[in-house]
XYZ file of C-alpha atoms in Angstrom:
776
model
C -28.788 27.654 -22.679
C -32.220 27.971 -20.876
C -30.796 31.876 -20.218
C -29.482 32.465 -23.806
C -33.437 30.917 -24.706
C -35.082 33.862 -22.328
C -33.193 36.400 -24.087
C -33.970 35.664 -27.104
C -37.965 35.075 -26.551
C -38.356 37.953 -24.104
C -38.728 41.134 -26.653
C -41.236 38.438 -28.346
C -43.744 38.032 -26.742
C -42.938 41.382 -24.672
C -41.832 40.136 -21.734
C -38.540 40.281 -18.756
C -35.888 38.247 -19.147
C -36.975 36.224 -15.554
C -40.594 36.455 -17.113
C -39.237 34.228 -19.220
C -37.283 32.310 -17.663
C -39.281 31.677 -14.847
C -41.727 30.204 -17.078
C -39.815 28.106 -18.867
C -38.327 26.442 -15.523
C -41.807 25.693 -14.707
C -42.379 23.947 -18.191
C -38.958 22.497 -18.081
C -40.600 20.817 -14.686
C -44.174 19.584 -16.307
C -46.095 22.380 -15.294
C -48.811 23.312 -17.955
C -49.536 26.518 -19.584
C -52.530 26.795 -18.039
C -52.141 25.698 -14.843
C -48.421 28.584 -15.155
C -50.905 31.461 -15.508
C -53.566 30.522 -13.562
C -51.732 29.504 -10.213
C -48.093 30.674 -10.777
C -48.711 34.679 -11.211
C -46.220 35.411 -8.830
C -43.161 33.714 -10.314
C -44.276 34.762 -13.866
C -44.775 38.178 -13.439
C -48.271 38.038 -14.537
C -47.873 36.162 -18.204
C -50.867 35.254 -19.614
C -51.809 32.281 -21.393
C -51.907 34.213 -24.526
C -48.048 35.092 -23.894
C -47.430 31.646 -22.653
C -48.327 29.578 -26.258
C -46.760 31.747 -27.424
C -43.428 31.506 -25.368
C -44.454 28.071 -25.293
C -44.449 27.366 -29.333
C -41.855 29.631 -29.328
C -39.018 28.077 -27.321
C -40.328 25.198 -28.714
C -38.930 26.541 -32.231
C -36.077 27.974 -30.723
C -34.368 24.781 -29.196
C -35.113 22.789 -33.041
C -32.891 25.846 -34.950
C -30.684 25.206 -31.554
C -30.508 21.496 -32.429
C -30.319 21.781 -36.236
C -27.318 24.238 -35.389
C -25.683 21.565 -33.637
C -26.326 19.129 -36.408
C -24.740 21.583 -39.095
C -21.665 22.272 -36.634
C -20.747 18.530 -36.500
C -21.289 17.949 -40.311
C -18.977 20.360 -41.085
C -16.279 19.629 -38.588
C -16.557 16.577 -40.158
C -15.630 17.664 -43.562
C -12.942 19.998 -41.726
C -13.648 22.649 -42.585
C -14.709 24.954 -39.799
C -12.387 27.689 -39.364
C -13.420 29.777 -36.180
C -14.765 32.408 -38.283
C -17.615 30.506 -40.207
C -18.377 28.605 -36.058
C -18.753 32.079 -34.931
C -21.247 32.317 -38.555
C -23.012 30.072 -37.838
C -23.116 30.440 -33.840
C -25.161 34.048 -34.438
C -27.073 32.734 -36.813
C -30.815 34.315 -35.948
C -33.193 31.562 -38.434
C -33.364 28.749 -39.311
C -33.411 30.513 -43.308
C -29.974 32.294 -42.054
C -28.741 28.905 -41.033
C -29.515 26.959 -43.454
C -27.108 29.766 -46.343
C -24.529 29.517 -44.139
C -24.492 25.541 -44.646
C -25.324 25.783 -48.414
C -21.754 24.761 -49.631
C -21.228 22.440 -47.699
C -24.225 20.792 -47.425
C -24.001 16.940 -48.856
C -25.620 16.750 -52.153
C -26.307 14.687 -55.630
C -23.350 14.994 -58.188
C -23.507 18.201 -60.504
C -21.900 19.273 -63.694
C -20.033 22.122 -61.201
C -19.364 18.293 -59.191
C -18.380 16.638 -62.303
C -15.708 19.690 -63.429
C -14.582 20.064 -59.974
C -13.530 16.565 -60.196
C -12.206 16.965 -63.977
C -9.857 20.071 -62.249
C -11.512 23.424 -63.691
C -11.274 24.935 -60.754
C -7.483 26.654 -61.181
C -9.047 27.505 -64.560
C -11.549 29.942 -62.583
C -9.090 30.597 -59.995
C -7.041 31.692 -64.361
C -10.707 33.778 -65.628
C -11.353 35.858 -62.304
C -7.141 37.085 -62.205
C -6.457 37.578 -65.503
C -9.543 38.807 -67.070
C -9.017 40.420 -69.274
C -7.233 37.985 -71.248
C -8.905 35.882 -73.151
C -10.742 33.161 -71.873
C -10.288 30.159 -74.716
C -6.589 30.704 -75.007
C -6.712 30.330 -71.129
C -9.115 27.080 -70.971
C -7.305 25.651 -73.972
C -4.614 24.707 -71.467
C -6.591 22.849 -69.493
C -8.209 20.949 -72.248
C -8.665 17.028 -71.895
C -7.363 14.706 -74.239
C -11.181 12.382 -74.085
C -14.277 13.153 -72.435
C -16.609 15.696 -71.513
C -14.122 18.410 -71.237
C -11.749 17.266 -74.445
C -13.637 21.073 -76.150
C -11.819 24.266 -75.087
C -15.219 25.072 -74.789
C -16.417 23.048 -72.124
C -14.119 23.387 -70.589
C -14.972 27.050 -70.034
C -18.744 25.772 -69.416
C -17.327 23.376 -66.176
C -15.537 26.854 -64.847
C -18.746 28.811 -65.370
C -20.774 25.777 -63.014
C -18.590 25.700 -60.809
C -18.896 29.696 -60.689
C -22.667 29.634 -61.199
C -22.805 26.802 -57.908
C -20.359 29.361 -56.161
C -22.760 32.008 -56.734
C -25.884 30.899 -55.829
C -24.074 29.076 -52.616
C -22.451 33.000 -51.508
C -24.476 34.233 -48.234
C -24.907 37.227 -48.581
C -25.871 37.457 -52.375
C -28.393 35.324 -51.446
C -30.028 37.421 -48.467
C -29.513 40.036 -50.365
C -32.084 38.726 -53.082
C -34.378 36.927 -51.250
C -34.805 40.561 -49.181
C -35.126 42.414 -52.460
C -37.741 39.347 -53.909
C -39.312 39.824 -50.903
C -39.315 43.423 -49.984
C -40.137 44.378 -54.367
C -41.416 41.191 -56.229
C -45.187 40.859 -57.773
C -46.687 37.849 -57.711
C -48.237 37.420 -61.475
C -50.680 34.966 -62.273
C -52.095 33.844 -64.665
C -54.250 31.373 -66.228
C -53.986 27.784 -67.200
C -55.722 24.837 -69.640
C -59.060 25.556 -71.126
C -61.917 24.391 -68.657
C -63.601 27.812 -68.195
C -65.916 25.449 -64.938
C -62.658 25.336 -63.285
C -61.303 29.097 -64.186
C -64.376 30.610 -63.108
C -64.391 29.622 -59.475
C -60.403 31.801 -60.171
C -61.680 34.465 -62.378
C -60.155 36.855 -59.961
C -56.639 35.336 -60.160
C -56.674 35.215 -64.078
C -54.762 38.198 -64.932
C -53.762 39.438 -61.619
C -50.258 40.311 -59.374
C -50.429 42.142 -56.479
C -46.858 42.643 -54.001
C -46.173 39.581 -52.658
C -45.448 40.836 -49.232
C -48.608 42.651 -49.921
C -50.885 39.618 -50.365
C -52.684 38.481 -46.910
C -53.588 35.108 -46.251
C -56.979 34.290 -47.813
C -56.167 35.576 -51.309
C -52.535 33.566 -50.473
C -54.693 30.583 -49.746
C -56.034 30.716 -52.559
C -53.419 31.525 -55.417
C -51.715 28.313 -54.291
C -55.061 26.267 -54.542
C -55.173 27.966 -58.298
C -51.769 26.575 -58.757
C -52.492 22.847 -57.049
C -55.609 22.280 -59.385
C -53.502 23.231 -62.847
C -55.555 26.271 -62.983
C -53.656 29.576 -62.302
C -49.554 29.780 -63.000
C -47.340 31.804 -60.503
C -44.197 33.416 -61.254
C -42.375 36.150 -58.869
C -41.583 39.050 -60.605
C -39.013 41.585 -59.787
C -41.259 45.348 -61.969
C -38.705 47.372 -61.951
C -35.810 45.081 -62.966
C -37.840 42.130 -65.119
C -34.614 41.446 -67.100
C -32.426 40.932 -63.141
C -29.579 43.951 -64.511
C -29.823 45.028 -61.316
C -29.427 41.821 -59.288
C -26.896 40.984 -61.533
C -24.784 44.422 -60.195
C -26.062 43.258 -56.515
C -24.455 39.868 -57.472
C -20.730 40.964 -59.335
C -20.674 43.791 -56.198
C -20.797 41.184 -53.481
C -18.280 39.457 -55.530
C -14.345 39.949 -54.366
C -13.583 40.775 -58.474
C -11.268 43.425 -60.084
C -12.805 45.633 -61.467
C -11.953 44.003 -65.073
C -12.788 41.320 -64.604
C -16.147 42.271 -63.477
C -16.875 44.553 -67.031
C -16.037 40.788 -68.629
C -18.564 39.556 -70.838
C -17.536 36.344 -69.115
C -17.946 37.104 -65.451
C -21.349 39.567 -66.640
C -23.401 36.569 -68.566
C -22.115 33.769 -65.749
C -23.934 36.373 -63.404
C -27.085 36.534 -65.038
C -27.227 32.607 -65.119
C -26.051 32.755 -62.101
C -30.018 34.704 -61.302
C -32.053 33.787 -63.898
C -31.655 30.265 -63.201
C -29.930 29.264 -59.922
C -31.446 31.918 -57.692
C -33.766 33.301 -59.023
C -35.667 29.307 -59.059
C -34.449 28.779 -55.997
C -34.938 32.009 -53.960
C -38.796 31.491 -55.706
C -39.464 28.434 -54.555
C -38.683 29.706 -50.600
C -40.688 32.786 -50.742
C -43.486 31.139 -52.235
C -42.856 28.849 -49.145
C -42.690 32.106 -46.840
C -45.445 33.114 -48.486
C -47.490 29.949 -48.055
C -46.638 29.483 -43.921
C -46.935 33.182 -42.935
C -51.006 32.679 -45.146
C -51.221 28.910 -43.073
C -50.233 30.236 -39.893
C -52.846 33.510 -40.294
C -55.316 31.015 -40.659
C -54.508 28.431 -38.254
C -55.092 31.747 -35.479
C -58.102 33.140 -36.933
C -59.403 29.396 -36.480
C -57.830 29.066 -33.473
C -59.383 32.385 -32.321
C -63.394 31.554 -33.778
C -63.112 28.410 -31.741
C -62.304 29.556 -28.869
C -65.160 32.539 -29.654
C -67.234 28.840 -30.228
C -66.055 26.996 -27.333
C -66.854 30.246 -24.805
C -70.217 30.114 -25.437
C -72.135 30.406 -23.449
C -74.472 28.166 -22.255
C -78.169 26.982 -21.782
C -76.706 24.516 -18.905
C -79.244 22.471 -17.117
C -82.991 22.030 -18.618
C -84.471 19.440 -20.922
C -83.551 19.889 -24.315
C -85.146 18.225 -26.726
C -82.616 18.260 -30.674
C -83.466 17.405 -33.766
C -81.400 16.778 -36.552
C -83.772 17.958 -38.952
C -84.076 15.971 -42.906
C -86.634 15.425 -46.268
C -86.361 11.986 -46.756
C -85.162 10.413 -44.402
C -87.023 11.820 -42.154
C -86.077 14.192 -38.437
C -84.229 12.336 -35.837
C -85.340 13.115 -32.204
C -83.631 12.924 -28.399
C -84.381 13.996 -25.571
C -81.949 14.482 -23.022
C -81.448 15.963 -18.999
C -79.689 18.678 -17.893
C -77.324 16.484 -17.278
C -76.787 15.587 -20.774
C -78.341 12.650 -19.988
C -80.377 10.685 -22.948
C -84.130 9.923 -22.547
C -85.607 9.586 -25.818
C -85.010 8.783 -29.313
C -86.857 8.732 -32.837
C -88.084 9.110 -36.285
C -90.574 11.335 -37.540
C -91.699 12.039 -40.907
C -93.430 15.894 -41.649
C -91.925 16.464 -45.042
C -91.935 14.874 -48.101
C -92.815 12.700 -48.987
C -94.909 10.906 -46.327
C -95.761 14.746 -44.882
C -97.444 13.068 -41.535
C -96.866 16.917 -40.336
C -100.216 15.900 -37.405
C -98.512 12.642 -36.264
C -95.640 14.933 -36.118
C -97.207 17.235 -34.045
C -98.879 14.706 -31.722
C -96.159 12.517 -30.848
C -93.613 16.402 -30.078
C -96.316 17.600 -28.006
C -96.772 14.003 -25.346
C -92.391 14.035 -25.065
C -92.721 17.546 -24.227
C -94.729 16.907 -21.680
C -93.930 13.696 -21.137
C -90.255 14.853 -20.341
C -91.036 18.577 -19.431
C -88.269 19.537 -22.179
C -88.053 23.155 -21.487
C -85.236 24.222 -25.014
C -85.948 22.601 -28.713
C -82.425 22.938 -30.427
C -82.634 22.361 -34.715
C -79.177 21.614 -36.677
C -79.433 23.822 -38.893
C -79.087 21.150 -41.890
C -80.969 20.366 -44.857
C -85.478 21.576 -43.666
C -84.026 23.684 -40.276
C -86.683 26.292 -41.848
C -89.221 23.821 -42.851
C -88.582 22.077 -39.121
C -87.980 25.355 -37.270
C -91.632 26.046 -38.726
C -93.460 22.876 -37.301
C -91.417 23.569 -33.784
C -93.943 27.129 -34.031
C -96.838 25.602 -34.243
C -95.841 22.904 -31.335
C -95.438 25.909 -29.016
C -98.450 27.095 -30.117
C -100.002 24.404 -28.926
C -98.336 23.647 -25.314
C -99.024 27.283 -23.486
C -99.247 25.871 -20.547
C -95.589 25.090 -21.121
C -93.562 27.486 -22.586
C -90.288 26.210 -24.526
C -87.543 28.452 -26.656
C -86.402 26.965 -29.948
C -83.516 27.649 -31.594
C -81.479 27.062 -34.977
C -78.029 25.186 -33.743
C -74.816 24.506 -35.785
C -74.532 21.013 -36.785
C -71.396 21.011 -38.501
C -68.967 17.818 -36.692
C -72.651 16.589 -35.441
C -72.445 13.604 -37.992
C -68.345 13.231 -37.233
C -68.895 12.847 -33.242
C -71.954 9.934 -34.592
C -69.720 7.723 -36.662
C -66.723 8.038 -33.339
C -65.675 5.727 -31.349
C -66.897 7.615 -28.286
C -70.644 7.942 -29.487
C -70.319 4.063 -29.945
C -69.284 3.726 -26.757
C -71.640 6.267 -25.247
C -74.742 4.830 -27.083
C -73.205 1.308 -28.412
C -77.369 0.318 -29.059
C -78.766 3.589 -30.892
C -78.242 4.074 -34.545
C -75.987 6.423 -36.290
C -77.844 8.762 -37.458
C -80.360 9.067 -34.112
C -76.399 10.166 -31.712
C -76.598 13.912 -33.824
C -79.700 14.598 -32.385
C -78.396 13.778 -28.572
C -75.537 16.264 -29.976
C -77.465 18.545 -31.045
C -79.303 18.758 -27.800
C -76.823 18.455 -25.893
C -74.095 21.184 -27.377
C -76.729 23.951 -27.028
C -76.853 23.101 -23.075
C -72.721 23.249 -23.165
C -71.180 23.609 -26.087
C -68.331 23.201 -24.585
C -68.377 20.544 -23.100
C -70.396 18.963 -26.190
C -67.618 19.965 -28.963
C -64.490 18.667 -27.089
C -66.126 15.195 -28.481
C -65.232 16.031 -31.778
C -62.514 17.106 -33.756
C -61.652 20.972 -33.759
C -60.948 21.089 -37.721
C -64.689 19.748 -38.429
C -66.360 22.419 -35.530
C -66.749 24.707 -38.840
C -65.607 27.172 -37.952
C -62.070 27.700 -40.048
C -60.497 29.747 -43.056
C -59.345 27.528 -45.228
C -58.734 24.807 -42.927
C -57.943 22.245 -45.361
C -55.278 24.506 -47.703
C -52.899 24.410 -44.222
C -50.656 22.071 -42.445
C -52.533 19.880 -40.336
C -50.067 18.464 -37.789
C -49.684 22.637 -37.367
C -53.817 22.834 -37.239
C -54.026 20.537 -34.644
C -52.091 21.448 -32.131
C -52.898 25.092 -32.858
C -56.657 23.530 -31.486
C -55.626 21.810 -29.022
C -54.288 24.438 -27.485
C -57.029 26.528 -27.973
C -59.751 23.162 -26.252
C -56.860 22.918 -23.401
C -57.154 27.042 -22.537
C -60.800 26.925 -22.713
C -61.487 24.469 -20.532
C -59.325 25.250 -17.710
C -60.900 28.436 -18.034
C -65.017 27.565 -17.246
C -63.502 24.089 -15.344
C -65.305 21.291 -15.408
C -67.350 19.068 -12.991
C -64.971 16.405 -11.468
C -68.627 14.019 -11.070
C -70.397 15.082 -14.417
C -67.576 15.557 -16.764
C -66.566 13.098 -19.837
C -63.062 11.288 -21.049
C -63.155 13.610 -23.196
C -63.566 16.906 -21.285
C -61.537 15.466 -19.051
C -58.659 15.273 -20.673
C -58.092 18.278 -21.620
C -57.680 19.170 -18.667
C -53.994 20.211 -17.111
C -51.391 17.461 -16.435
C -54.325 15.350 -17.814
C -53.728 12.495 -19.842
C -57.424 10.700 -21.697
C -55.583 7.009 -20.155
C -55.620 9.469 -17.735
C -59.612 10.858 -17.788
C -60.798 7.099 -18.302
C -59.140 6.205 -15.141
C -61.129 8.822 -13.078
C -63.912 8.042 -15.293
C -63.693 4.034 -13.762
C -62.693 5.180 -10.277
C -66.422 7.204 -10.144
C -68.163 4.621 -12.214
C -66.597 1.384 -9.221
C -66.593 4.070 -6.009
C -69.184 6.550 -6.959
C -68.823 9.998 -7.219
C -65.440 12.342 -5.577
C -66.844 14.134 -2.139
C -63.470 15.906 -1.831
C -60.579 16.729 -4.275
C -58.286 14.762 -3.167
C -59.738 11.461 -3.558
C -58.373 12.471 -6.967
C -54.510 10.289 -5.249
C -56.599 7.124 -5.263
C -56.869 7.287 -9.169
C -54.127 4.644 -10.590
C -51.392 6.586 -12.252
C -52.635 9.936 -10.528
C -49.405 11.030 -8.703
C -49.174 14.365 -6.193
C -47.885 16.371 -9.193
C -50.597 15.610 -11.825
C -52.799 16.049 -8.848
C -51.359 19.464 -8.435
C -51.979 20.480 -11.729
C -55.098 19.729 -12.296
C -56.822 19.951 -8.787
C -57.767 23.769 -9.654
C -59.284 22.995 -11.818
C -61.919 20.065 -11.097
C -64.852 20.901 -9.659
C -67.106 18.461 -7.482
C -70.864 20.383 -6.705
C -72.093 19.921 -3.348
C -68.953 17.758 -1.905
C -67.252 16.736 1.739
C -65.651 20.851 0.914
C -66.998 24.214 -0.658
C -64.125 25.489 -1.774
C -63.690 22.633 -4.114
C -66.257 23.352 -5.806
C -64.219 27.038 -6.913
C -61.111 28.014 -8.636
C -59.067 28.069 -6.087
C -56.253 26.114 -6.141
C -56.070 23.248 -2.760
C -52.541 24.736 -1.888
C -54.168 27.710 -1.335
C -56.670 26.622 1.272
C -54.474 27.611 4.246
C -54.874 31.000 2.617
C -59.127 31.234 2.877
C -58.364 29.859 6.381
C -55.999 32.526 6.963
C -58.770 34.862 6.102
C -61.470 33.294 7.434
C -59.430 34.095 10.723
C -59.774 37.494 10.652
C -63.643 37.965 9.842
C -64.767 34.769 12.624
C -66.270 34.256 9.940
C -67.470 30.125 8.699
C -67.077 30.086 5.457
C -70.634 29.645 4.054
C -70.760 33.173 5.352
C -68.217 34.888 3.467
C -68.701 32.442 -0.418
C -70.108 35.368 -2.039
C -70.340 37.738 0.861
C -68.834 40.522 -1.312
C -69.387 43.230 1.425
C -68.055 41.485 4.182
C -64.685 40.081 1.792
C -63.970 44.103 0.456
C -63.292 44.925 4.735
C -59.737 43.128 3.435
C -56.844 44.601 2.258
C -54.848 42.026 0.218
C -52.092 43.111 1.420
C -52.295 42.278 4.508
C -51.868 38.743 3.662
C -48.728 38.410 1.183
C -46.796 35.946 2.801
C -43.477 33.847 1.333
C -45.964 30.845 0.495
C -49.066 34.032 -1.571
C -48.164 36.820 -2.760
C -50.432 39.070 -3.677
C -51.142 38.008 -7.154
C -52.903 34.436 -5.070
C -54.811 36.822 -2.972
C -56.065 39.060 -5.209
C -57.655 36.046 -7.042
C -58.237 34.189 -4.194
C -60.384 37.222 -2.932
C -61.702 37.438 -6.322
C -62.572 33.889 -6.608
C -64.808 34.058 -3.021
C -66.976 36.584 -3.813
C -68.521 34.835 -7.195
C -67.830 31.314 -6.698
C -68.151 29.418 -9.712
C -68.798 31.917 -11.596
C -68.932 31.350 -15.295
C -67.248 33.101 -17.733
C -69.321 31.957 -20.189
C -71.760 35.528 -19.582
C -75.646 34.839 -19.608
C -77.029 32.399 -22.793
C -79.558 34.179 -25.199
C -80.980 33.290 -28.780
C -81.198 35.436 -32.152
C -84.412 36.412 -32.515
C -85.340 35.378 -36.826
C -87.223 37.281 -39.174
C -90.824 35.852 -40.186
C -91.179 35.807 -43.565
C -87.850 34.796 -44.262
C -87.102 31.870 -44.693
C -85.103 31.876 -48.417
C -82.378 34.267 -49.725
C -85.347 34.916 -52.445
C -87.715 36.564 -49.512
C -84.604 39.210 -48.253
C -85.574 42.713 -49.133
C -82.193 45.271 -49.350
C -82.334 47.092 -46.549
C -83.724 45.226 -44.505
C -82.768 44.781 -40.973
C -82.226 41.692 -39.405
C -80.881 39.774 -36.517
C -78.489 37.256 -36.764
C -75.770 34.368 -35.618
C -72.064 35.410 -36.950
C -71.325 31.730 -37.844
C -67.120 32.716 -39.016
C -64.783 35.698 -38.582
C -61.921 35.896 -41.188
C -59.597 38.467 -42.312
C -62.105 40.164 -44.803
C -65.345 40.170 -42.285
C -67.900 38.103 -40.596
C -70.208 35.257 -41.802
C -74.112 35.898 -40.144
C -76.522 33.253 -40.055
C -79.360 34.755 -41.317
C -81.692 32.337 -41.309
C -82.275 31.711 -45.064
C -80.083 28.265 -45.274
C -77.035 30.608 -46.389
C -74.859 32.354 -44.154
C -74.370 36.633 -45.444
C -71.128 38.123 -45.589
C -70.318 41.683 -43.961
C -66.947 42.342 -45.442
C -64.401 43.997 -42.939
C -65.526 47.621 -44.623
C -68.956 47.286 -43.894
C -68.713 45.885 -40.102
C -68.339 49.563 -37.944
C -68.801 53.087 -38.738
C -65.417 53.859 -38.667
C -61.915 52.050 -39.516
C -60.908 48.068 -38.642
C -58.287 46.636 -39.018
C -59.398 43.255 -37.526
C -62.935 42.140 -37.455
C -62.557 40.607 -33.877
C -62.136 44.009 -32.465
C -65.621 44.132 -33.627
C -67.366 40.861 -33.832
C -66.853 36.837 -32.436
C -68.735 34.238 -33.608
C -71.098 33.032 -31.557
C -71.554 36.409 -31.459
C -75.480 37.979 -31.687
C -75.473 40.244 -34.596
C -78.422 43.336 -36.079
C -77.386 43.238 -40.027
C -79.197 45.191 -42.921
C -79.379 43.460 -46.027
C -77.454 45.116 -49.149
C -77.283 42.533 -52.392
C -78.639 39.620 -52.468
C -77.059 37.437 -55.729
C -79.285 34.287 -55.569
C -77.563 33.206 -58.599
C -74.042 32.600 -57.137
C -76.065 32.347 -54.074
C -74.465 34.883 -51.349
C -75.477 37.470 -49.543
C -74.175 40.617 -48.580
C -75.065 42.415 -45.276
C -73.580 45.787 -42.898
C -73.994 46.623 -39.764
C -73.247 49.896 -40.575
C -75.951 52.838 -39.951
C -78.280 53.233 -43.055
C -75.827 56.009 -44.080
C -72.567 54.521 -44.474
C -73.947 51.522 -46.537
C -74.802 54.133 -49.829
C -72.904 52.006 -52.883
C -70.573 54.000 -53.921
C -68.407 53.514 -50.369
C -69.147 49.603 -51.067
C -65.521 48.956 -53.429
C -62.683 51.459 -54.660
C -61.410 48.365 -56.385
C -61.108 45.041 -57.718
C -58.874 42.732 -55.296
C -55.794 42.859 -55.622
C -54.758 43.723 -59.078
C -51.637 44.895 -60.691
C -49.818 45.690 -58.068
C -51.631 48.472 -56.493
C -51.673 50.113 -53.290
C -52.355 47.629 -50.724
C -55.424 49.918 -49.789
C -56.733 50.118 -52.764
C -56.845 46.057 -53.416
C -59.267 45.326 -50.369
C -61.215 42.888 -52.023
C -64.109 41.924 -51.221
C -64.893 38.387 -50.760
C -67.808 36.182 -50.554
C -68.875 32.230 -50.177
C -70.864 30.103 -48.009
C -68.774 28.755 -44.856
C -72.022 26.088 -43.726
C -71.791 22.722 -44.309
C -69.912 19.748 -43.873
C -66.800 21.175 -45.396
C -67.008 24.822 -44.288
C -63.329 25.548 -45.532
C -64.431 24.519 -48.612
C -67.311 25.919 -49.331
C -66.393 28.973 -49.088
C -63.407 28.617 -51.995
C -63.538 31.021 -52.689
C -64.752 33.195 -50.872
C -60.789 35.009 -51.538
C -62.338 34.560 -55.833
C -64.949 36.846 -56.131
C -66.768 39.282 -53.670
C -70.868 39.740 -53.088
C -70.328 43.537 -52.847
C -67.432 43.715 -55.550
C -70.263 42.347 -57.324
C -73.475 43.883 -56.444
C -70.986 47.185 -57.091
C -70.299 45.808 -60.438
C -73.586 45.233 -61.504
C -74.763 49.312 -59.978
C -71.691 50.182 -62.436
C -73.205 48.486 -65.023
């Protein structure tokens, strides 16, 4: 069975069957994806973490499919209807859809009109009709009229036979397959307005009279359509433009049935085929294909969310610097928290520089005293309400601290309130007011985004696309995988990491993470990795999985501060013997290490990939893969959208990347959109090929729509941003070529519910609106 799974998965992840088989074997033995990707390259032939994640997902899906296959075979066999041909067809079915098509005629169901007709003995009438046409159907049916009951009239007997015939057609696997493919390839989604609520309709105005080929609809538009339907604003239908009456589909149905030419041409049979298409197949397949469209759109939205989350979690950390975190506010004041280089809280409080109290000077004095007392180096300002006003305050503070330079920057506060009210925050700061905990989180996420953001549910971090419209279980699973991969890619300091961070390390569960923290508190810092084996419930198997990802700075064994796995320590000892140098002299000594040839150290225990990885780690021990920290410089005098000028160049931070472009924070409380067509001077297929969340970019203002609160930006050279090149038409209108349907989406991904705030970014576009104005 495992070999069969490996054979099916291999082409889907562009790998050899033996690579997949090795990975499956390791996973079944309890190995995690990060461990396999980093420390079992010899076994898998170097499968990377993306391939392994896809393999893991495919393995789960195929095993579910095989379980369903076994259930179906058992059900049909219990009914005594499992022929050899049917068994073979079921065993060869590659998809869940094909499997369910084959099972449909044998599936237990409620008592249908067709079932009632069968129970009344009308199945022979249908057989007679199909075999004896063009005989008069009324005469054939007259022989089946019953003395009493539902089928006491000739026409009702004919209707009963038709119900049986329609059910047979709608359960015919070949007909279902062809009709499904035809609808998917040529079907068009038609969206029209429902109701009279103009306010609701305004949010979906691009879809009140809309058509687009179902297979060409991108994920963000599909989710917008389904949201409109869910809110009672839109009516969605799936039509065949080239076959509005279903004549071609009717012909396909008849061609698939084993009938004589005379029967196919008979009006009774033709009408039965027409009704089967109109009232059964079309309706059934519309529901199914809409589900397929939604599922594909959800999967893509989840993929986008995962990519953005990965980029955000891997943002360069500011490092171990004393940081002042400020959670801005107007009436309720600004919340202050000073944390030391390790994130330990030193001070928390509130100040009221803004209306109605207007204690500007008092607040400046308070901040100056805090900065001098604790030697503050960084100031992190939450990007919510009053952030720019607070930034002015901090800028003035900096002029008072010329002898103690400080840097300040805006930090996304998405999810800070969720953390503040969590059980974890209450456990960390039981005496601290909920409102002050958010300032602590803002300060810490500047020091180390990964270590702090793992404490917040990934869905609350605010980098998703229509996150509330997708399957929340699948979203949670995918985001959990992303967090795990990021944590293990960076590594975790064993003696300072929180329990939520440790719980994301390969092989560790939340309970094991708690045990590690408890052991650390009771026995002091870990001095060697091997001491992990003293932690309750952490046995050799778990130790093998987690050890390489846990770091001990200034411990007894220098290698414990690197990504070298303990099982490879003998390899390092062999390298040191060859160099005749102590470890301290080798770590970071590139010139010395490059005298060695990796091939000379390959043994049965350590393959070439492991030797190369160990040499690379020794060259740059403990290197943080997240890169160098830097900040964006927002333009002076630009505080709100009205301050922006067309053609103005600005620096900003990418806050969210979607399939239609990137949202950029340029410091005006309103993220601007760089549409996919404005990301580069070349054609861009995927925005993530150009930008990622957290990246600092230079953008040019194309248009500011104050009424709709939308800002259109460009990263192109000035010569390439002429209005005539900004858009080519309204999105998806009248099912034109998909290349002509590229829409200009807008919206705002920021705020407490970023995905809903863009809502309807799929419903209109700053760039498209700008073009309309230019034309008018």
